[in-house]
Amino acid sequence: MGIVSKLHCPKCNYESASKTLFRCPECRRVLEVDIAIGHLSRTDFVRMREGRDRSIWRWFDFFPVAKPSSRVSLGEGGTPLILASRLGAYIGIHNLYLKNDTVLPTGSLKDRSNSVGLSVAKELGFDTATVMSTGNAAASVAAYAAAAGIKSVVMVPAGTAPSKIVQAIAYGANVIVVNGDFDNEVAKLYQAALQEFGWYDCLSSNPFRDEGKKSYAYEMVDQLDGRIPDWVIHPTAGGTGIYAMWKGYQEFLSLGWIERAPKLVAAQSEAAAPIVAAFEKGLADVEPIVARETIAESIQVGNPASLGWRALAALRESGGTAVAASDVEIIEARALTATLAGIFAEPAAATSVAVAKKLRAAGTIGPGDIVVCNLTGHGLKQPEAIRVSEKELTPITPTLESLREQIQRAQG
Ligand SMILES: Cc1ncc(COP(=O)(O)O)c(C=O)c1O
Ligand SMILES: [Zn+2]
């Protein structure tokens, strides 16, 4: 059983026992959940590793859910960690591993968070969950709410392409298109709606939901049989992944289950790199920027207000770094990941591979280092990122001669 001992404010040490208070009333920072894990032993570690359930719930004792019956699970987690030999040889990293989260139930890493978030919502008896999003989070909240028997309301800005929200609609979410900008009008209405209707908040401002991504750390330790990666590279927007992975590794360290933690790297798009900028300037907090358009749409975030500063601290404590890649580099990395490793990731997800390549070229990553790149979303989330030429789609006459010509044209 995951025992929540309390929530505390990482800034001013305010403490709370409430399961519905997410922000510190004194300084407005997002509170952090303390789970009592001191009683866990090596025997528990073995039991968790050997359990038949391969989902994140193998690590039940680390999550803020009291009763196993509250779990809302679609089998998320336990995703393959693949030694990508051909891609690794190409970029000069011989121990390059890809954590393939494209295979999660709704196709993105958000399922790690929302499985935990909706479990807590169910345990507390909420009847509606909500999120503002233009893509992956919307689909994920909608799916887990459906599985939990909870209604979902998803807010998106006007102009969002239907292809981005079709998944959420399919799962039965009530999708509300709001006239206005995501970071301003939509955000304001979202906050007002939370106050007015008391819906369950599934943004990264919900500390319970944020616990889900700790599962990255647990799974890597398990899958590498105790070998610790030298580097873990995560496509970064809000900073939840970096923050939560670090917390997960710290928990295992505190229990003596591992002896060191990896260096963490935040991979961002050059068009939306506030964490990289703050890291380079040595700032303790992130200065919000207006994100420009980027092919890495899912990580186009200019203001990681809730956890950006916690991610910065984790990067520094781990001895890691933060690096931005250009759209050209991201597009190349997406193609390399598909054609050399056989994994079709969305551009945002391939940012981790783009950054691995850059860090290797700069000599920061050595040829023998163990490197894990998180691939956080499926390529079919954004199919329009792939250019398909007219020629490729023009039908041929069904003769061997035309077939030969077409093959030659493709090779030439
Ligand atoms: C595909 C993808 N990768 C990575 C992220 C990064 O999120 P975070 O920095 O909060 O872990 C997101 C979400 O914003 C995403 O949709
Ligand atoms: Zn505080």
GROMACS .gro file of C-alpha atoms and ligand atoms in nm:
model
  429
    1MET     CA    1   0.000   0.000   0.000
    2GLY     CA    2   0.130   0.348  -0.087
    3ILE     CA    3   0.119   0.545   0.236
    4VAL     CA    4   0.109   0.923   0.201
    5SER     CA    5   0.264   1.056   0.519
    6LYS     CA    6   0.209   1.423   0.426
    7LEU     CA    7   0.253   1.690   0.163
    8HIS     CA    8   0.517   1.956   0.209
    9CYS     CA    9   0.613   2.277   0.034
   10PRO     CA   10   0.964   2.245  -0.108
   11LYS     CA   11   1.010   2.622  -0.078
   12CYS     CA   12   0.887   2.721   0.266
   13ASN     CA   13   0.830   2.385   0.439
   14TYR     CA   14   0.455   2.435   0.489
   15GLU     CA   15   0.296   2.095   0.563
   16SER     CA   16  -0.047   1.957   0.484
   17ALA     CA   17  -0.235   1.630   0.519
   18SER     CA   18  -0.505   1.723   0.269
   19LYS     CA   19  -0.544   1.519  -0.050
   20THR     CA   20  -0.705   1.806  -0.236
   21LEU     CA   21  -0.475   2.097  -0.153
   22PHE     CA   22  -0.219   2.112  -0.435
   23ARG     CA   23  -0.050   2.449  -0.379
   24CYS     CA   24   0.117   2.600  -0.076
   25PRO     CA   25  -0.116   2.865   0.068
   26GLU     CA   26   0.189   3.066   0.179
   27CYS     CA   27   0.402   3.080  -0.139
   28ARG     CA   28   0.184   2.918  -0.412
   29ARG     CA   29   0.442   2.653  -0.503
   30VAL     CA   30   0.310   2.308  -0.595
   31LEU     CA   31   0.331   2.087  -0.286
   32GLU     CA   32   0.522   1.758  -0.288
   33VAL     CA   33   0.392   1.423  -0.175
   34ASP     CA   34   0.591   1.233   0.086
   35ILE     CA   35   0.533   0.860   0.066
   36ALA     CA   36   0.638   0.653   0.365
   37ILE     CA   37   0.876   0.394   0.221
   38GLY     CA   38   1.120   0.344   0.509
   39HIS     CA   39   0.968   0.003   0.593
   40LEU     CA   40   1.042  -0.145   0.249
   41SER     CA   41   1.319  -0.406   0.236
   42ARG     CA   42   1.520  -0.587  -0.029
   43THR     CA   43   1.264  -0.865  -0.013
   44ASP     CA   44   1.003  -0.614  -0.123
   45PHE     CA   45   1.231  -0.511  -0.410
   46VAL     CA   46   1.258  -0.871  -0.526
   47ARG     CA   47   0.882  -0.918  -0.490
   48MET     CA   48   0.814  -0.605  -0.696
   49ARG     CA   49   1.062  -0.707  -0.964
   50GLU     CA   50   0.920  -1.055  -0.995
   51GLY     CA   51   0.550  -0.964  -0.979
   52ARG     CA   52   0.329  -1.077  -1.265
   53ASP     CA   53   0.185  -0.728  -1.315
   54ARG     CA   54   0.429  -0.557  -1.552
   55SER     CA   55   0.253  -0.218  -1.530
   56ILE     CA   56   0.364   0.075  -1.313
   57TRP     CA   57   0.151  -0.078  -1.035
   58ARG     CA   58   0.423  -0.330  -0.967
   59TRP     CA   59   0.566  -0.040  -0.766
   60PHE     CA   60   0.237   0.020  -0.584
   61ASP     CA   61   0.405   0.105  -0.252
   62PHE     CA   62   0.563   0.413  -0.410
   63PHE     CA   63   0.237   0.566  -0.531
   64PRO     CA   64  -0.013   0.778  -0.333
   65VAL     CA   65  -0.300   0.534  -0.362
   66ALA     CA   66  -0.428   0.363  -0.050
   67LYS     CA   67  -0.632   0.069  -0.181
   68PRO     CA   68  -0.538  -0.166  -0.466
   69SER     CA   69  -0.904  -0.162  -0.571
   70SER     CA   70  -0.877   0.210  -0.654
   71ARG     CA   71  -0.622   0.148  -0.927
   72VAL     CA   72  -0.726   0.271  -1.269
   73SER     CA   73  -0.497   0.079  -1.499
   74LEU     CA   74  -0.482   0.012  -1.872
   75GLY     CA   75  -0.153  -0.176  -1.842
   76GLU     CA   76   0.061   0.139  -1.863
   77GLY     CA   77   0.433   0.114  -1.794
   78GLY     CA   78   0.667  -0.179  -1.832
   79THR     CA   79   0.755  -0.041  -2.175
   80PRO     CA   80   1.048  -0.195  -2.365
   81LEU     CA   81   1.399  -0.066  -2.302
   82ILE     CA   82   1.569  -0.148  -2.629
   83LEU     CA   83   1.940  -0.158  -2.702
   84ALA     CA   84   1.938   0.031  -3.033
   85SER     CA   85   2.259  -0.104  -3.185
   86ARG     CA   86   2.222   0.036  -3.537
   87LEU     CA   87   2.115   0.383  -3.424
   88GLY     CA   88   2.383   0.374  -3.152
   89ALA     CA   89   2.653   0.283  -3.404
   90TYR     CA   90   2.540   0.568  -3.628
   91ILE     CA   91   2.566   0.832  -3.357
   92GLY     CA   92   2.865   0.675  -3.186
   93ILE     CA   93   2.706   0.559  -2.861
   94HIS     CA   94   2.746   0.184  -2.824
   95ASN     CA   95   2.516   0.145  -2.526
   96LEU     CA   96   2.225   0.350  -2.655
   97TYR     CA   97   1.891   0.240  -2.509
   98LEU     CA   98   1.549   0.362  -2.617
   99LYS     CA   99   1.269   0.362  -2.359
  100ASN     CA  100   0.979   0.301  -2.591
  101ASP     CA  101   0.682   0.483  -2.439
  102THR     CA  102   0.516   0.507  -2.779
  103VAL     CA  103   0.350   0.176  -2.687
  104LEU     CA  104   0.165   0.314  -2.384
  105PRO     CA  105  -0.218   0.278  -2.394
  106THR     CA  106  -0.290   0.620  -2.544
  107GLY     CA  107   0.047   0.651  -2.715
  108SER     CA  108   0.225   0.891  -2.480
  109LEU     CA  109   0.400   0.921  -2.147
  110LYS     CA  110   0.098   1.101  -1.999
  111ASP     CA  111  -0.051   0.760  -1.917
  112ARG     CA  112   0.208   0.713  -1.642
  113SER     CA  113   0.075   1.026  -1.469
  114ASN     CA  114  -0.293   0.986  -1.536
  115SER     CA  115  -0.315   0.626  -1.422
  116VAL     CA  116  -0.205   0.751  -1.080
  117GLY     CA  117  -0.403   1.077  -1.099
  118LEU     CA  118  -0.734   0.914  -1.191
  119SER     CA  119  -0.679   0.642  -0.929
  120VAL     CA  120  -0.658   0.911  -0.663
  121ALA     CA  121  -0.961   1.088  -0.812
  122LYS     CA  122  -1.158   0.764  -0.793
  123GLU     CA  123  -1.045   0.698  -0.438
  124LEU     CA  124  -1.161   1.046  -0.335
  125GLY     CA  125  -1.496   1.006  -0.512
  126PHE     CA  126  -1.465   1.280  -0.777
  127ASP     CA  127  -1.717   1.256  -1.060
  128THR     CA  128  -1.537   1.479  -1.316
  129ALA     CA  129  -1.170   1.515  -1.412
  130THR     CA  130  -1.033   1.797  -1.621
  131VAL     CA  131  -0.725   1.914  -1.804
  132MET     CA  132  -0.632   2.185  -2.051
  133SER     CA  133  -0.428   2.054  -2.337
  134THR     CA  134  -0.399   2.041  -2.710
  135GLY     CA  135  -0.306   1.679  -2.744
  136ASN     CA  136  -0.146   1.403  -2.546
  137ALA     CA  137  -0.272   1.497  -2.200
  138ALA     CA  138  -0.628   1.538  -2.328
  139ALA     CA  139  -0.634   1.189  -2.480
  140SER     CA  140  -0.479   1.033  -2.173
  141VAL     CA  141  -0.710   1.197  -1.916
  142ALA     CA  142  -1.010   1.106  -2.132
  143ALA     CA  143  -0.906   0.739  -2.154
  144TYR     CA  144  -0.833   0.696  -1.783
  145ALA     CA  145  -1.148   0.884  -1.685
  146ALA     CA  146  -1.346   0.647  -1.909
  147ALA     CA  147  -1.183   0.348  -1.744
  148ALA     CA  148  -1.256   0.492  -1.399
  149GLY     CA  149  -1.619   0.576  -1.477
  150ILE     CA  150  -1.549   0.946  -1.423
  151LYS     CA  151  -1.657   1.220  -1.665
  152SER     CA  152  -1.386   1.428  -1.834
  153VAL     CA  153  -1.384   1.788  -1.953
  154VAL     CA  154  -1.097   1.894  -2.174
  155MET     CA  155  -1.026   2.257  -2.267
  156VAL     CA  156  -0.843   2.342  -2.588
  157PRO     CA  157  -0.771   2.676  -2.756
  158ALA     CA  158  -0.962   2.780  -3.069
  159GLY     CA  159  -0.777   2.673  -3.380
  160THR     CA  160  -0.662   2.337  -3.240
  161ALA     CA  161  -0.662   2.089  -3.527
  162PRO     CA  162  -0.935   1.824  -3.493
  163SER     CA  163  -0.668   1.557  -3.544
  164LYS     CA  164  -0.515   1.666  -3.212
  165ILE     CA  165  -0.831   1.612  -3.012
  166VAL     CA  166  -0.991   1.325  -3.200
  167GLN     CA  167  -0.855   1.072  -2.948
  168ALA     CA  168  -1.008   1.259  -2.652
  169ILE     CA  169  -1.342   1.278  -2.834
  170ALA     CA  170  -1.325   0.907  -2.909
  171TYR     CA  171  -1.289   0.828  -2.538
  172GLY     CA  172  -1.600   1.034  -2.466
  173ALA     CA  173  -1.445   1.352  -2.325
  174ASN     CA  174  -1.645   1.672  -2.326
  175VAL     CA  175  -1.410   1.884  -2.538
  176ILE     CA  176  -1.453   2.260  -2.490
  177VAL     CA  177  -1.297   2.486  -2.753
  178VAL     CA  178  -1.211   2.820  -2.594
  179ASN     CA  179  -1.169   3.145  -2.784
  180GLY     CA  180  -0.825   3.263  -2.681
  181ASP     CA  181  -0.463   3.181  -2.624
  182PHE     CA  182  -0.353   2.866  -2.438
  183ASP     CA  183  -0.126   3.036  -2.182
  184ASN     CA  184  -0.366   3.323  -2.117
  185GLU     CA  185  -0.742   3.299  -2.174
  186VAL     CA  186  -0.764   2.919  -2.168
  187ALA     CA  187  -0.548   2.900  -1.856
  188LYS     CA  188  -0.761   3.164  -1.681
  189LEU     CA  189  -1.088   2.993  -1.766
  190TYR     CA  190  -0.939   2.659  -1.658
  191GLN     CA  191  -0.849   2.797  -1.313
  192ALA     CA  192  -1.188   2.962  -1.278
  193ALA     CA  193  -1.364   2.637  -1.372
  194LEU     CA  194  -1.165   2.444  -1.111
  195GLN     CA  195  -1.285   2.691  -0.845
  196GLU     CA  196  -1.642   2.696  -0.968
  197PHE     CA  197  -1.707   2.328  -1.034
  198GLY     CA  198  -1.457   2.149  -0.810
  199TRP     CA  199  -1.344   1.913  -1.087
  200TYR     CA  200  -1.034   1.700  -1.037
  201ASP     CA  201  -0.731   1.886  -1.180
  202CYS     CA  202  -0.507   1.664  -1.397
  203LEU     CA  203  -0.240   1.922  -1.484
  204SER     CA  204   0.116   1.909  -1.353
  205SER     CA  205  -0.007   2.133  -1.070
  206ASN     CA  206  -0.150   1.812  -0.920
  207PRO     CA  207   0.130   1.659  -0.708
  208PHE     CA  208  -0.042   1.319  -0.682
  209ARG     CA  209  -0.062   1.277  -1.057
  210ASP     CA  210   0.302   1.385  -1.092
  211GLU     CA  211   0.415   1.082  -0.890
  212GLY     CA  212   0.338   0.855  -1.187
  213LYS     CA  213   0.651   0.938  -1.385
  214LYS     CA  214   0.872   0.812  -1.100
  215SER     CA  215   0.803   0.477  -1.265
  216TYR     CA  216   1.063   0.561  -1.533
  217ALA     CA  217   1.338   0.533  -1.271
  218TYR     CA  218   1.206   0.210  -1.119
  219GLU     CA  219   1.168   0.043  -1.459
  220MET     CA  220   1.515   0.139  -1.577
  221VAL     CA  221   1.676  -0.002  -1.263
  222ASP     CA  222   1.482  -0.323  -1.312
  223GLN     CA  223   1.541  -0.355  -1.686
  224LEU     CA  224   1.914  -0.285  -1.670
  225ASP     CA  225   1.952  -0.538  -1.388
  226GLY     CA  226   2.099  -0.286  -1.150
  227ARG     CA  227   2.334  -0.120  -1.401
  228ILE     CA  228   2.269   0.253  -1.376
  229PRO     CA  229   2.266   0.459  -1.697
  230ASP     CA  230   2.529   0.729  -1.717
  231TRP     CA  231   2.276   0.957  -1.886
  232VAL     CA  232   1.897   0.966  -1.915
  233ILE     CA  233   1.767   1.213  -2.173
  234HIS     CA  234   1.403   1.325  -2.151
  235PRO     CA  235   1.203   1.545  -2.393
  236THR     CA  236   1.103   1.827  -2.162
  237ALA     CA  237   0.811   2.069  -2.147
  238GLY     CA  238   0.663   2.113  -1.798
  239GLY     CA  239   0.956   1.943  -1.627
  240THR     CA  240   0.750   1.665  -1.466
  241GLY     CA  241   0.955   1.383  -1.616
  242ILE     CA  242   1.290   1.519  -1.497
  243TYR     CA  243   1.155   1.605  -1.153
  244ALA     CA  244   0.978   1.272  -1.103
  245MET     CA  245   1.257   1.051  -1.240
  246TRP     CA  246   1.498   1.217  -1.001
  247LYS     CA  247   1.260   1.160  -0.712
  248GLY     CA  248   1.226   0.794  -0.809
  249TYR     CA  249   1.601   0.743  -0.821
  250GLN     CA  250   1.639   0.920  -0.484
  251GLU     CA  251   1.383   0.688  -0.327
  252PHE     CA  252   1.572   0.379  -0.445
  253LEU     CA  253   1.900   0.534  -0.325
  254SER     CA  254   1.752   0.604   0.018
  255LEU     CA  255   1.648   0.239   0.045
  256GLY     CA  256   1.994   0.122  -0.059
  257TRP     CA  257   1.851  -0.055  -0.367
  258ILE     CA  258   2.095   0.130  -0.596
  259GLU     CA  259   2.427   0.300  -0.537
  260ARG     CA  260   2.414   0.595  -0.771
  261ALA     CA  261   2.176   0.782  -0.998
  262PRO     CA  262   2.221   0.884  -1.362
  263LYS     CA  263   2.293   1.232  -1.491
  264LEU     CA  264   1.963   1.369  -1.621
  265VAL     CA  265   1.934   1.575  -1.938
  266ALA     CA  266   1.638   1.794  -2.035
  267ALA     CA  267   1.596   1.793  -2.414
  268GLN     CA  268   1.399   2.088  -2.550
  269SER     CA  269   1.321   2.244  -2.885
  270GLU     CA  270   1.517   2.564  -2.960
  271ALA     CA  271   1.181   2.733  -3.016
  272ALA     CA  272   1.063   2.652  -2.663
  273ALA     CA  273   1.364   2.617  -2.437
  274PRO     CA  274   1.303   2.815  -2.115
  275ILE     CA  275   1.457   2.540  -1.901
  276VAL     CA  276   1.773   2.532  -2.116
  277ALA     CA  277   1.799   2.912  -2.092
  278ALA     CA  278   1.760   2.910  -1.712
  279PHE     CA  279   2.008   2.624  -1.677
  280GLU     CA  280   2.268   2.805  -1.886
  281LYS     CA  281   2.220   3.130  -1.694
  282GLY     CA  282   2.254   2.949  -1.362
  283LEU     CA  283   1.906   3.062  -1.251
  284ALA     CA  284   1.715   2.890  -0.973
  285ASP     CA  285   1.383   2.956  -1.144
  286VAL     CA  286   1.263   2.953  -1.504
  287GLU     CA  287   1.189   3.283  -1.678
  288PRO     CA  288   0.874   3.235  -1.887
  289ILE     CA  289   0.910   3.295  -2.260
  290VAL     CA  290   0.664   3.305  -2.548
  291ALA     CA  291   0.726   2.974  -2.722
  292ARG     CA  292   0.765   2.987  -3.099
  293GLU     CA  293   0.620   2.725  -3.332
  294THR     CA  294   0.819   2.406  -3.355
  295ILE     CA  295   0.782   2.066  -3.518
  296ALA     CA  296   0.805   1.930  -3.160
  297GLU     CA  297   0.448   2.045  -3.090
  298SER     CA  298   0.392   1.842  -2.775
  299ILE     CA  299   0.675   2.018  -2.593
  300GLN     CA  300   0.601   2.369  -2.719
  301VAL     CA  301   0.569   2.517  -2.372
  302GLY     CA  302   0.706   2.859  -2.277
  303ASN     CA  303   0.612   2.872  -1.912
  304PRO     CA  304   0.673   2.555  -1.707
  305ALA     CA  305   0.535   2.734  -1.405
  306SER     CA  306   0.458   2.441  -1.176
  307LEU     CA  307   0.768   2.222  -1.187
  308GLY     CA  308   1.024   2.401  -1.406
  309TRP     CA  309   1.226   2.510  -1.104
  310ARG     CA  310   1.218   2.160  -0.953
  311ALA     CA  311   1.340   2.015  -1.283
  312LEU     CA  312   1.627   2.267  -1.286
  313ALA     CA  313   1.730   2.158  -0.937
  314ALA     CA  314   1.715   1.790  -1.037
  315LEU     CA  315   1.931   1.850  -1.346
  316ARG     CA  316   2.194   2.022  -1.130
  317GLU     CA  317   2.187   1.773  -0.844
  318SER     CA  318   2.230   1.489  -1.090
  319GLY     CA  319   2.528   1.653  -1.261
  320GLY     CA  320   2.333   1.658  -1.586
  321THR     CA  321   2.251   1.934  -1.831
  322ALA     CA  322   1.983   2.091  -2.052
  323VAL     CA  323   2.021   2.110  -2.429
  324ALA     CA  324   1.803   2.245  -2.709
  325ALA     CA  325   1.781   2.099  -3.060
  326SER     CA  326   1.668   2.278  -3.376
  327ASP     CA  327   1.372   2.162  -3.583
  328VAL     CA  328   1.614   2.036  -3.849
  329GLU     CA  329   1.794   1.823  -3.587
  330ILE     CA  330   1.465   1.696  -3.444
  331ILE     CA  331   1.331   1.600  -3.787
  332GLU     CA  332   1.655   1.413  -3.861
  333ALA     CA  333   1.642   1.234  -3.525
  334ARG     CA  334   1.281   1.128  -3.582
  335ALA     CA  335   1.375   0.976  -3.916
  336LEU     CA  336   1.687   0.803  -3.777
  337THR     CA  337   1.489   0.656  -3.488
  338ALA     CA  338   1.237   0.509  -3.729
  339THR     CA  339   1.474   0.383  -3.997
  340LEU     CA  340   1.764   0.263  -3.778
  341ALA     CA  341   1.579   0.148  -3.468
  342GLY     CA  342   1.231   0.066  -3.597
  343ILE     CA  343   1.046   0.298  -3.362
  344PHE     CA  344   0.807   0.560  -3.498
  345ALA     CA  345   0.814   0.842  -3.244
  346GLU     CA  346   0.653   1.184  -3.272
  347PRO     CA  347   0.899   1.472  -3.329
  348ALA     CA  348   0.878   1.595  -2.968
  349ALA     CA  349   0.977   1.248  -2.849
  350ALA     CA  350   1.272   1.222  -3.087
  351THR     CA  351   1.417   1.538  -2.933
  352SER     CA  352   1.590   1.307  -2.684
  353VAL     CA  353   1.773   1.132  -2.968
  354ALA     CA  354   1.863   1.464  -3.131
  355VAL     CA  355   2.019   1.578  -2.803
  356ALA     CA  356   2.203   1.247  -2.751
  357LYS     CA  357   2.361   1.294  -3.093
  358LYS     CA  358   2.463   1.652  -3.010
  359LEU     CA  359   2.611   1.561  -2.672
  360ARG     CA  360   2.808   1.275  -2.829
  361ALA     CA  361   2.937   1.505  -3.107
  362ALA     CA  362   3.046   1.757  -2.842
  363GLY     CA  363   3.230   1.483  -2.651
  364THR     CA  364   3.014   1.528  -2.338
  365ILE     CA  365   2.880   1.175  -2.379
  366GLY     CA  366   3.154   0.917  -2.426
  367PRO     CA  367   3.134   0.627  -2.676
  368GLY     CA  368   3.102   0.367  -2.400
  369ASP     CA  369   2.852   0.552  -2.180
  370ILE     CA  370   2.518   0.392  -2.107
  371VAL     CA  371   2.257   0.632  -2.243
  372VAL     CA  372   1.879   0.606  -2.222
  373CYS     CA  373   1.664   0.823  -2.449
  374ASN     CA  374   1.299   0.840  -2.351
  375LEU     CA  375   1.072   0.819  -2.655
  376THR     CA  376   0.763   0.977  -2.509
  377GLY     CA  377   0.498   0.980  -2.781
  378HIS     CA  378   0.391   0.782  -3.087
  379GLY     CA  379   0.459   0.909  -3.440
  380LEU     CA  380   0.095   0.863  -3.537
  381LYS     CA  381   0.009   1.143  -3.294
  382GLN     CA  382   0.140   1.387  -3.555
  383PRO     CA  383   0.140   1.208  -3.891
  384GLU     CA  384   0.152   1.536  -4.083
  385ALA     CA  385   0.515   1.571  -3.968
  386ILE     CA  386   0.609   1.314  -4.233
  387ARG     CA  387   0.636   1.448  -4.586
  388VAL     CA  388   0.480   1.215  -4.837
  389SER     CA  389   0.544   1.310  -5.199
  390GLU     CA  390   0.287   1.297  -5.476
  391LYS     CA  391   0.514   1.056  -5.662
  392GLU     CA  392   0.512   0.806  -5.377
  393LEU     CA  393   0.134   0.797  -5.386
  394THR     CA  394   0.087   0.780  -5.763
  395PRO     CA  395  -0.042   0.434  -5.856
  396ILE     CA  396   0.167   0.229  -6.098
  397THR     CA  397   0.034   0.001  -6.368
  398PRO     CA  398   0.042  -0.353  -6.234
  399THR     CA  399   0.341  -0.475  -6.436
  400LEU     CA  400   0.688  -0.585  -6.325
  401GLU     CA  401   0.835  -0.323  -6.555
  402SER     CA  402   0.658  -0.034  -6.381
  403LEU     CA  403   0.741  -0.188  -6.044
  404ARG     CA  404   1.111  -0.194  -6.141
  405GLU     CA  405   1.095   0.167  -6.257
  406GLN     CA  406   0.923   0.280  -5.937
  407ILE     CA  407   1.179   0.103  -5.716
  408GLN     CA  408   1.464   0.257  -5.913
  409ARG     CA  409   1.306   0.601  -5.886
  410ALA     CA  410   1.274   0.561  -5.508
  411GLN     CA  411   1.637   0.451  -5.479
  412GLY     CA  412   1.764   0.725  -5.705
  413LIG     C1  413   0.545   1.359  -2.625
  413LIG     C2  414   0.583   1.435  -2.501
  413LIG     N1  415   0.708   1.425  -2.456
  413LIG     C3  416   0.748   1.488  -2.345
  413LIG     C4  417   0.662   1.569  -2.273
  413LIG     C5  418   0.724   1.638  -2.158
  413LIG     O1  419   0.663   1.663  -2.044
  413LIG     P1  420   0.737   1.680  -1.904
  413LIG     O2  421   0.853   1.775  -1.921
  413LIG     O3  422   0.631   1.739  -1.818
  413LIG     O4  423   0.782   1.544  -1.858
  413LIG     C6  424   0.528   1.583  -2.316
  413LIG     C7  425   0.429   1.665  -2.247
  413LIG     O5  426   0.425   1.780  -2.234
  413LIG     C8  427   0.488   1.513  -2.433
  413LIG     O6  428   0.361   1.521  -2.478
  414ZN      ZN  429   0.542   2.739   0.044
   0.00000   0.00000   0.00000
